[in-house]
Short mmCIF file of C-alpha atoms in Angstrom, two decimals:
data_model
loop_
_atom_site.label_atom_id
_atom_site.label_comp_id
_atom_site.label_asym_id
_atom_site.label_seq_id
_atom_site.Cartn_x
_atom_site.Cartn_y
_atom_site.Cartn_z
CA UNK A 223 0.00 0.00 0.00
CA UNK A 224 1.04 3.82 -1.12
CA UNK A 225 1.27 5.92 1.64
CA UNK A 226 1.82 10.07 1.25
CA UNK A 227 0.60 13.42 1.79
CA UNK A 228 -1.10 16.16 -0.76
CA UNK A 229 -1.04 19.45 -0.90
CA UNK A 230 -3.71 21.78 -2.17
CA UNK A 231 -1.01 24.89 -1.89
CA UNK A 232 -3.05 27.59 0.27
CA UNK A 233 -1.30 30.95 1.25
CA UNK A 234 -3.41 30.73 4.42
CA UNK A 235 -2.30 33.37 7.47
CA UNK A 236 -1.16 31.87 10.57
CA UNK A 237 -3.79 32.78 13.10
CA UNK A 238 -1.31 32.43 16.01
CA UNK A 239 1.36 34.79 14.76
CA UNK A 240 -0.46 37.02 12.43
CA UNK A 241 2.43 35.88 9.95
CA UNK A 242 0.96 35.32 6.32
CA UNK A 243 3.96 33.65 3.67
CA UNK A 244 5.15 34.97 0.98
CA UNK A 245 3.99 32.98 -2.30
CA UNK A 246 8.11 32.33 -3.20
CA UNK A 247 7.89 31.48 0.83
CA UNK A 248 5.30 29.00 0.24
CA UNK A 249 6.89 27.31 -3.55
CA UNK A 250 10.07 27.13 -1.31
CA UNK A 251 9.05 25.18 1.54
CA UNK A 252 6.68 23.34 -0.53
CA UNK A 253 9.99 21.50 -1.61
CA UNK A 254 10.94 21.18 1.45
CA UNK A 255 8.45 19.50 2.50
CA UNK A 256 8.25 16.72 -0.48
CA UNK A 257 11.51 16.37 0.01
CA UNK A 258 11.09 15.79 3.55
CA UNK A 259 8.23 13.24 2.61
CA UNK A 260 11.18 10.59 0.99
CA UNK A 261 13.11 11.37 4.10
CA UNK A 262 10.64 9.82 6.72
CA UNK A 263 10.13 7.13 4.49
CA UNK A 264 6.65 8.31 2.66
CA UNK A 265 5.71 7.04 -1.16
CA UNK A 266 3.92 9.53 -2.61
CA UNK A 267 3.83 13.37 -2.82
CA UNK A 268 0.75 14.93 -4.36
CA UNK A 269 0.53 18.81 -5.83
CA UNK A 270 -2.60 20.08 -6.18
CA UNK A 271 -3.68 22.82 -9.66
CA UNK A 272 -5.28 26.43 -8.97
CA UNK A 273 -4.88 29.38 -11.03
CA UNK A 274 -6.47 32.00 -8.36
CA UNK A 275 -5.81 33.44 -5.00
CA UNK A 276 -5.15 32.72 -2.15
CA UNK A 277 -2.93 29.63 -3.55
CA UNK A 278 -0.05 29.12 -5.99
CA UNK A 279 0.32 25.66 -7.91
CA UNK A 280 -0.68 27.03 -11.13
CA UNK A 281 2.29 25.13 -12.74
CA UNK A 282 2.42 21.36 -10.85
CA UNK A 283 4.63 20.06 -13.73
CA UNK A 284 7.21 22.54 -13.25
CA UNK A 285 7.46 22.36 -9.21
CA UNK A 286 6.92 18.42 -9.18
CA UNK A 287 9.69 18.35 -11.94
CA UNK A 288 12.28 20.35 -9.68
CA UNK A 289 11.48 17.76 -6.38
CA UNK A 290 12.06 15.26 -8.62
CA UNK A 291 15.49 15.97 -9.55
CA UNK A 292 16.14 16.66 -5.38
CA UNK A 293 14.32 13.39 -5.06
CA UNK A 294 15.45 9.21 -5.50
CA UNK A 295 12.24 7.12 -4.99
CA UNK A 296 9.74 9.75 -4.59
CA UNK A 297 5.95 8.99 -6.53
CA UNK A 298 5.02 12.50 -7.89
CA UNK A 299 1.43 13.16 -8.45
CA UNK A 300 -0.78 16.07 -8.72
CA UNK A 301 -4.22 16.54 -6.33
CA UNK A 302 -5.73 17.79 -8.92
CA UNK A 303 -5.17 17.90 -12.40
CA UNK A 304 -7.80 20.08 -13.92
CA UNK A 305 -9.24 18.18 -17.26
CA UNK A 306 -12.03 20.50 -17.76
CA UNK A 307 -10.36 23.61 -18.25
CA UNK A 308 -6.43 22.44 -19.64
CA UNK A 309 -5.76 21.22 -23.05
CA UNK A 310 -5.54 17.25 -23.09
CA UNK A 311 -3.08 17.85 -25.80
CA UNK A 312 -0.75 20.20 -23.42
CA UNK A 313 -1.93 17.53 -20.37
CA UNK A 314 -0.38 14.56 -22.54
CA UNK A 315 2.59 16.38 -23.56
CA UNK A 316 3.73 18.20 -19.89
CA UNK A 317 3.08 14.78 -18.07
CA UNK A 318 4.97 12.86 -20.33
CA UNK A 319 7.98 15.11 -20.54
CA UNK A 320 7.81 14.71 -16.40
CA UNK A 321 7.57 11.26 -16.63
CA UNK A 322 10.81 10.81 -18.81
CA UNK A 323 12.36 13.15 -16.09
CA UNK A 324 11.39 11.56 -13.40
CA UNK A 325 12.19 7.98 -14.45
CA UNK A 326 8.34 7.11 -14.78
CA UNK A 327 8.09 8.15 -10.62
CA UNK A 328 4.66 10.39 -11.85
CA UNK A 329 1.37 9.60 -11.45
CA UNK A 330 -1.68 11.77 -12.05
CA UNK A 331 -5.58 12.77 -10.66
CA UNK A 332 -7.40 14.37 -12.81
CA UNK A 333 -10.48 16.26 -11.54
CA UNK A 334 -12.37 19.35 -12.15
CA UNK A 335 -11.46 21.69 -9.45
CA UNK A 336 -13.64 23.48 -6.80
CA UNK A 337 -13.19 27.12 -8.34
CA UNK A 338 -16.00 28.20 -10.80
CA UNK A 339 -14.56 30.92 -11.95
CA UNK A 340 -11.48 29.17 -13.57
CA UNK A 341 -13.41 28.37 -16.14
CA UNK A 342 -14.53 31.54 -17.89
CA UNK A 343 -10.82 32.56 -17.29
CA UNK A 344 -9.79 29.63 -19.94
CA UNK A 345 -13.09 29.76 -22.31
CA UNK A 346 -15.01 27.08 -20.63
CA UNK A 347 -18.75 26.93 -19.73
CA UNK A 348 -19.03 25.22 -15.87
CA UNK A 349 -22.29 24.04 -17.02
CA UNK A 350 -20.26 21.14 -18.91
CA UNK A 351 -18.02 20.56 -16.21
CA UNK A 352 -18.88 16.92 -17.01
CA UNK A 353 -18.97 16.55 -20.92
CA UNK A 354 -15.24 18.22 -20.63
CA UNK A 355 -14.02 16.15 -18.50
CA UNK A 356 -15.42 13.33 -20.46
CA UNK A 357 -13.98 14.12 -23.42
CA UNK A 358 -10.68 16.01 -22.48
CA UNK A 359 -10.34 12.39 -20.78
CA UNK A 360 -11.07 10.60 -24.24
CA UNK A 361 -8.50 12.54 -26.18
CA UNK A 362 -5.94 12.17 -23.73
CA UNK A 363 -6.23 8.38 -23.17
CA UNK A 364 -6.45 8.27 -26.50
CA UNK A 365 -2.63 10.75 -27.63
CA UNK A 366 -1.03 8.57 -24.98
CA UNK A 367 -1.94 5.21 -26.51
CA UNK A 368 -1.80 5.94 -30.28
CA UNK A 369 1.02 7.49 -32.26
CA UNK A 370 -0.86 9.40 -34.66
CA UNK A 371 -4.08 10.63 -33.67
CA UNK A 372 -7.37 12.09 -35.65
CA UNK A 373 -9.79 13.84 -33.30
CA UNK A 374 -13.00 15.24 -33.83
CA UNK A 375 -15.12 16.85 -30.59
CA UNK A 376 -17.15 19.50 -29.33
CA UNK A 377 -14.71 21.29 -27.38
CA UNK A 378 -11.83 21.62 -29.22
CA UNK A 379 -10.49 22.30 -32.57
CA UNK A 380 -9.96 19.06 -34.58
CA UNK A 381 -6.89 17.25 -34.41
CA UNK A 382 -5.46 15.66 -38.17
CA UNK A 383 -2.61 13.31 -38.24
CA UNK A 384 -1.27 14.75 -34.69
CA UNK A 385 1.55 13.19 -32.62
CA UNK A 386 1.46 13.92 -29.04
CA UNK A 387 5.54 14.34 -27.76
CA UNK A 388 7.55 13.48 -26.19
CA UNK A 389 5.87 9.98 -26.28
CA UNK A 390 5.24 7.84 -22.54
CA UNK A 391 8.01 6.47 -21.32
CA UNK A 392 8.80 3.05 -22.32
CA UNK A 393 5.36 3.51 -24.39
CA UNK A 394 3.55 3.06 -21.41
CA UNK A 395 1.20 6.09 -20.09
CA UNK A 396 1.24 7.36 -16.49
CA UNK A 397 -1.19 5.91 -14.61
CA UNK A 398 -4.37 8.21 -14.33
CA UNK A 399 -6.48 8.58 -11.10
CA UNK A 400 -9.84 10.39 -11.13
CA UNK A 401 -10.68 12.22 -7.89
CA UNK A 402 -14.00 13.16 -6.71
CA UNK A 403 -15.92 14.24 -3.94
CA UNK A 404 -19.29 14.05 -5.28
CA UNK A 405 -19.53 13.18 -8.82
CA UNK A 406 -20.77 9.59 -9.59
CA UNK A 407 -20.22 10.19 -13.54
CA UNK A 408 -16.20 10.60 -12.67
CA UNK A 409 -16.64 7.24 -10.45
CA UNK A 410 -18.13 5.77 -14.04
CA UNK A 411 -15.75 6.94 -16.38
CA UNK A 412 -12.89 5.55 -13.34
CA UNK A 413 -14.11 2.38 -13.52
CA UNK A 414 -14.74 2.10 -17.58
CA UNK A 415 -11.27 2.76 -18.38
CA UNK A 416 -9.72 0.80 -15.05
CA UNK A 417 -8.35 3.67 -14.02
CA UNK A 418 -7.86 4.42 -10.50
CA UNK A 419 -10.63 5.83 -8.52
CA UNK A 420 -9.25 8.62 -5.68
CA UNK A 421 -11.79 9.54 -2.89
CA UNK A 422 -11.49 13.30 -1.80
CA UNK A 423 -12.65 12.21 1.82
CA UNK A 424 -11.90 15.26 3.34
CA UNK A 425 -15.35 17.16 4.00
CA UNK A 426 -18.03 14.12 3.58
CA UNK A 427 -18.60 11.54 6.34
CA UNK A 428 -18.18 8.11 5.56
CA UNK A 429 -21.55 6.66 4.31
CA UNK A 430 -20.78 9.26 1.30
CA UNK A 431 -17.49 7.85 0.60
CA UNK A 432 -18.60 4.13 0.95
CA UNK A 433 -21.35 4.64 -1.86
CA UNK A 434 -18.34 6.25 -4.47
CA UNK A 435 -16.19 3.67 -4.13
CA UNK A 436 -18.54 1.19 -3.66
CA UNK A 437 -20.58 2.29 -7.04
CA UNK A 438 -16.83 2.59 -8.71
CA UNK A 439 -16.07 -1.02 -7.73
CA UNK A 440 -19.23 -2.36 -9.24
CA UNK A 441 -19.05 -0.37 -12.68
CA UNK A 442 -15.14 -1.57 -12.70
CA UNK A 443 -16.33 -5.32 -12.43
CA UNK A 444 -19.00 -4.24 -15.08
CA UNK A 445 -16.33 -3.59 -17.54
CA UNK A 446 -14.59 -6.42 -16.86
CA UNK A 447 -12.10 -4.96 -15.27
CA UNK A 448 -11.52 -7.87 -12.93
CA UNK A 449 -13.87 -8.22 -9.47
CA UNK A 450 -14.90 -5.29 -7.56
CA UNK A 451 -12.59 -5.90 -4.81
CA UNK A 452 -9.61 -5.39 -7.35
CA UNK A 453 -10.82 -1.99 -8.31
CA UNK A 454 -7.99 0.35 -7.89
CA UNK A 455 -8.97 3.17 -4.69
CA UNK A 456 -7.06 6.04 -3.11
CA UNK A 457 -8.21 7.78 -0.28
CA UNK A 458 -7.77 11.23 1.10
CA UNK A 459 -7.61 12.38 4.70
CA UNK A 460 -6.32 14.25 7.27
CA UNK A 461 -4.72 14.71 10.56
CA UNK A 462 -3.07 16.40 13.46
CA UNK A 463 -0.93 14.93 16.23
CA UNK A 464 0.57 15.56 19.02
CA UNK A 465 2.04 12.57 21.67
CA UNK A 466 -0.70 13.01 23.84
CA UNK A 467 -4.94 14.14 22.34
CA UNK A 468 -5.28 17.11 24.30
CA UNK A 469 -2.22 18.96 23.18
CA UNK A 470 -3.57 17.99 19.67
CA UNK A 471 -6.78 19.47 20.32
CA UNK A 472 -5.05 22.57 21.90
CA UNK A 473 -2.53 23.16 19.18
CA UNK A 474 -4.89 22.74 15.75
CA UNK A 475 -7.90 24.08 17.11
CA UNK A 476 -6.82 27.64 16.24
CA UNK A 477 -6.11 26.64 12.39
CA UNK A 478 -9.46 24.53 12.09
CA UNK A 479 -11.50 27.34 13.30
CA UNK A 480 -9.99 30.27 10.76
CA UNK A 481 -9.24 27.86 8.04
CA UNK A 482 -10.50 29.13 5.13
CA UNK A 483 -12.75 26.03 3.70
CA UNK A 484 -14.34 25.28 7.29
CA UNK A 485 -13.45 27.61 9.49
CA UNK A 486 -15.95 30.06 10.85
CA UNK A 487 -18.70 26.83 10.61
CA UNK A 488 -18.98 23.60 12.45
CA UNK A 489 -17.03 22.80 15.76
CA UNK A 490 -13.72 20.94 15.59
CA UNK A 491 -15.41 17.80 17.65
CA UNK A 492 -18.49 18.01 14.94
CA UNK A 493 -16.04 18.21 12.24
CA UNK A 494 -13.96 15.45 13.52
CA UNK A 495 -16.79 13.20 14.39
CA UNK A 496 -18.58 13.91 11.40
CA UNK A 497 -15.68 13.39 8.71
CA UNK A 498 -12.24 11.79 8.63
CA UNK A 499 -10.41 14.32 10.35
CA UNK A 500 -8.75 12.93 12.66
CA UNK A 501 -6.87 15.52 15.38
CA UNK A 502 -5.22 13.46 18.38
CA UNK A 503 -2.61 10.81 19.00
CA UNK A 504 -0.49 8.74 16.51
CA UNK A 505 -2.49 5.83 18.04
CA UNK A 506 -5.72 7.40 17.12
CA UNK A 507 -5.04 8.60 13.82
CA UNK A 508 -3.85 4.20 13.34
CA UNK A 509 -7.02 3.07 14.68
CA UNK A 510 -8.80 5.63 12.71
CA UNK A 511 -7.10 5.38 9.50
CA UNK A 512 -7.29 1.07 9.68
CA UNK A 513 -11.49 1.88 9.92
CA UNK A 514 -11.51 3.33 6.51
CA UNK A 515 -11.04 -0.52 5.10
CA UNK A 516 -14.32 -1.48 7.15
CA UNK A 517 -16.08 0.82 4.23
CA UNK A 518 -14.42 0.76 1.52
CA UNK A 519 -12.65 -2.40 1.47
CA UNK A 520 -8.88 -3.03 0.67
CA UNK A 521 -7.48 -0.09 -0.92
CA UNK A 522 -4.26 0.93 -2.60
CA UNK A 523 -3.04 4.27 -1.87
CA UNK A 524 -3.56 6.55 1.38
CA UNK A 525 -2.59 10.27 1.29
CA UNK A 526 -2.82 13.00 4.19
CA UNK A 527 -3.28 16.82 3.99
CA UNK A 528 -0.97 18.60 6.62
CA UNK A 529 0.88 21.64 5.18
CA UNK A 530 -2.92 23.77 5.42
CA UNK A 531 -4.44 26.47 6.83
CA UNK A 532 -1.82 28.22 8.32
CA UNK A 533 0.53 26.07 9.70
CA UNK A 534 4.06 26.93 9.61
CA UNK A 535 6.42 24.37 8.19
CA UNK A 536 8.34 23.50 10.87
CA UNK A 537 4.65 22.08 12.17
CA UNK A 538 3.92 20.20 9.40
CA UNK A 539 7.83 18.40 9.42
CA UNK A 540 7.07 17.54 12.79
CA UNK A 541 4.08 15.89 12.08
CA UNK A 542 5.91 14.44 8.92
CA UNK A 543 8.20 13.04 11.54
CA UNK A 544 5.70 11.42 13.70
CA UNK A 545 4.10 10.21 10.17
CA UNK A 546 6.61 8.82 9.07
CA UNK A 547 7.98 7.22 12.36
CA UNK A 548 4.93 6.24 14.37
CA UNK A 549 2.08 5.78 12.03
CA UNK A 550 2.74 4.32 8.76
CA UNK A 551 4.93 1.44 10.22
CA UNK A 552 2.04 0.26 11.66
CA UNK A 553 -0.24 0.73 9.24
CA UNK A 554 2.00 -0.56 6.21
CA UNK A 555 2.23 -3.91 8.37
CA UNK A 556 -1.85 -3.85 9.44
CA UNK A 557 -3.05 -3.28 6.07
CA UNK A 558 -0.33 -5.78 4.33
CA UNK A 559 -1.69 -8.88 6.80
CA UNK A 560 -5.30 -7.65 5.77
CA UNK A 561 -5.68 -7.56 2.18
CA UNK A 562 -6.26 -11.13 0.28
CA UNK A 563 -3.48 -12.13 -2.37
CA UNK A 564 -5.48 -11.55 -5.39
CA UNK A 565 -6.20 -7.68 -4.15
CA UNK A 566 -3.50 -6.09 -6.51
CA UNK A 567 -1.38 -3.63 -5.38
CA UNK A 568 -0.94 0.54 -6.20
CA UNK A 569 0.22 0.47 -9.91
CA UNK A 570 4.11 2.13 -10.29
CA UNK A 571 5.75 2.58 -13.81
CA UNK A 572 7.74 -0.75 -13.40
CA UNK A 573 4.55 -2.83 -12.64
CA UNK A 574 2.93 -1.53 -15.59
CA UNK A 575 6.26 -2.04 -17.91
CA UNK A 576 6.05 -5.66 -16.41
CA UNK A 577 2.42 -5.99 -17.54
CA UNK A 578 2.95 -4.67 -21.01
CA UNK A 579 5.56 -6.80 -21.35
CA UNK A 580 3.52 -9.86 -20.22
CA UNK A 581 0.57 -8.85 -22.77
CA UNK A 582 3.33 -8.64 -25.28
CA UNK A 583 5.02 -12.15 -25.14
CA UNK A 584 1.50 -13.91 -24.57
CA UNK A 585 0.24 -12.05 -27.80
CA UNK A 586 3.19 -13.66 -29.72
CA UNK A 587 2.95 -17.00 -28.25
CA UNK A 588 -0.90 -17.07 -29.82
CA UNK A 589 0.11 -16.07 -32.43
#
């Protein structure tokens, strides 16, 4: 199982200093904290995509390109990868050139954002958040998977004997996530292409999340995919710790109640009671994290939000540290002993050379 943290890249104001960071603040310890992700012994580091205030991962190619050359075994991936308002042509051609310089450690989510005015800003109607993303989808699988494409949609201008480059790595594509908090047609098109299916699980409580995946898992069996409990799930989430609850509870309560998405609204215990949050001991953040399997089953790939609303980065290495030391040992070795053999693991670049390559050879032995 993956285990990581994302960031959605907030320039939030501390509320216990008053201190607000810089944007070349932020970009800077942004790679300081990825970098400090491979240190603890974390898989995954995920960038999320805005193109307004108050954040500033407008660009996730170019930062996640610069950790990876500061960074050995590191799997890049974005939070957010908007498909309804970027070119799948520019999509195709930025993630490949990161996956050649990465070695193939990149990975991608594609989603539609939370920001309606983004897409006026690129000449997109919001009203088809969910044609575009069905289509921009279509053309993209389709550039990474055949060398000279014809294209004819509604959104775009046609495409005539095109050549998406540079092409995948080792002619195999990244492999594509598609995150959602609420949207069952994103769950559908997930499962139809047996891509991954990534949870937001952030602000809904947990009956919401079990019917995503669990609809995803049944349309992926539909499509013969393989069984629903070989569907391919990532999971949000996030937490705050301290050694002992209270001084958890003392410390974040401050950034939870001025954060910008849900501060100002429900009560840190409603939040936490009500949605995955979890804000207390390493202990408590392993029981609660080992729950999520009770409703949505074995799953592949677990990432945290830390480095939000506020916190200064010397915070979130700490927690980072505890991460990194306390919690995923544990849970690598609870959730390995749990899942059944046939439940495949997180897909990486190698494991999907190694299936290629197995399609390949069987392919010429029938023949």
């Amino acid at each position: 199982m993956q285990f990581g943290i994302f960031s959605v890249s907030d320039i939030t104001t501390d509320p216990t200093t008053g201190h607000t960071p810089s944007e070349a603040e932020r970009i800077k310890n942004i790679v300081t904290i990825a970098k400090h992700a491979e240190e603890v012994g974390l898989d995954v580091f995920a960038l999320g995509e805005h193109h307004n205030e108050p954040f500033f991962s407008s660009s996730p190619t170019t930062t996640l390109a610069y950790i990876a050359a500061q960074t050995e075994k590191l799997l890049l991936s974005t939070a957010t990868t908007l498909i309804t308002t970027n070119d799948p042509v520019k999509i195709a051609e930025d993630y490949a050139m990161l996956q050649h310089l990465s070695g193939g450690r990149v990975d991608l989510t594609m989603g539609r954002g939370n920001t309606g005015p983004v897409y006026p800003w690129f000449g997109k109607d919001i009203r088809a958040g969910i044609p575009l993303a069905i289509e921009n989808y279509a053309l993209l699988h389709k550039l990474w998977r055949e060398h000279v494409v014809d294209w004819q949609g509604k959104f775009r201008t046609p495409l005539q004997s095109f050549t998406s480059t540079p092409r995948p790595l080792d002619d195999v594509p990244p492999f594509v996530w598609h995150g959602s908090i609420r949207s069952p047609e994103i769950a559908e098109q997930a499962a139809f292409y047996g891509d991954g299916f990534f949870a937001n699980h952030i602000f809904w409580p947990a009956s919401h999340t079990q019917r995503m995946v669990q609809l995803y898992r049944q349309r992926f069996a539909h499509y013969g995919h393989g069984d629903p409990d070989q569907a391919i799930v990532g999971l949000g989430g996030q937490v705050f710790m301290a050694r002992n609850s209270q001084d958890a509870v003392k410390e974040f309560r401050p950034y939870f109640d001025n954060a910008p998405v849900y501060g100002h609204g429900p009560s840190l215990e409603d939040f936490t009671r009500e949605t995955p949050l979890t804000v207390g001991s390493p202990q408590q953040v392993i029981d609660r994290t080992l729950g999520f399997r009770e409703y949505v089953g074995d799953y592949q790939r677990q990432l945290f939000l830390m480095d939000h609303a506020g916190l200064p980065v010397k915070t979130v290495l700490e927690q980072l540290d505890l991460l990194g030391a306390e919690v995923v040992p544990v849970l690598r070795k609870e959730f390995a002993a749990l899942k059944p053999a046939h439940v495949p693991d997180a897909p990486t670049h190698a494991s999907l050379v190694a299936k290629k390559l197995a399609t390949e050879n069987k392919e010429e032995a029938n023949a």
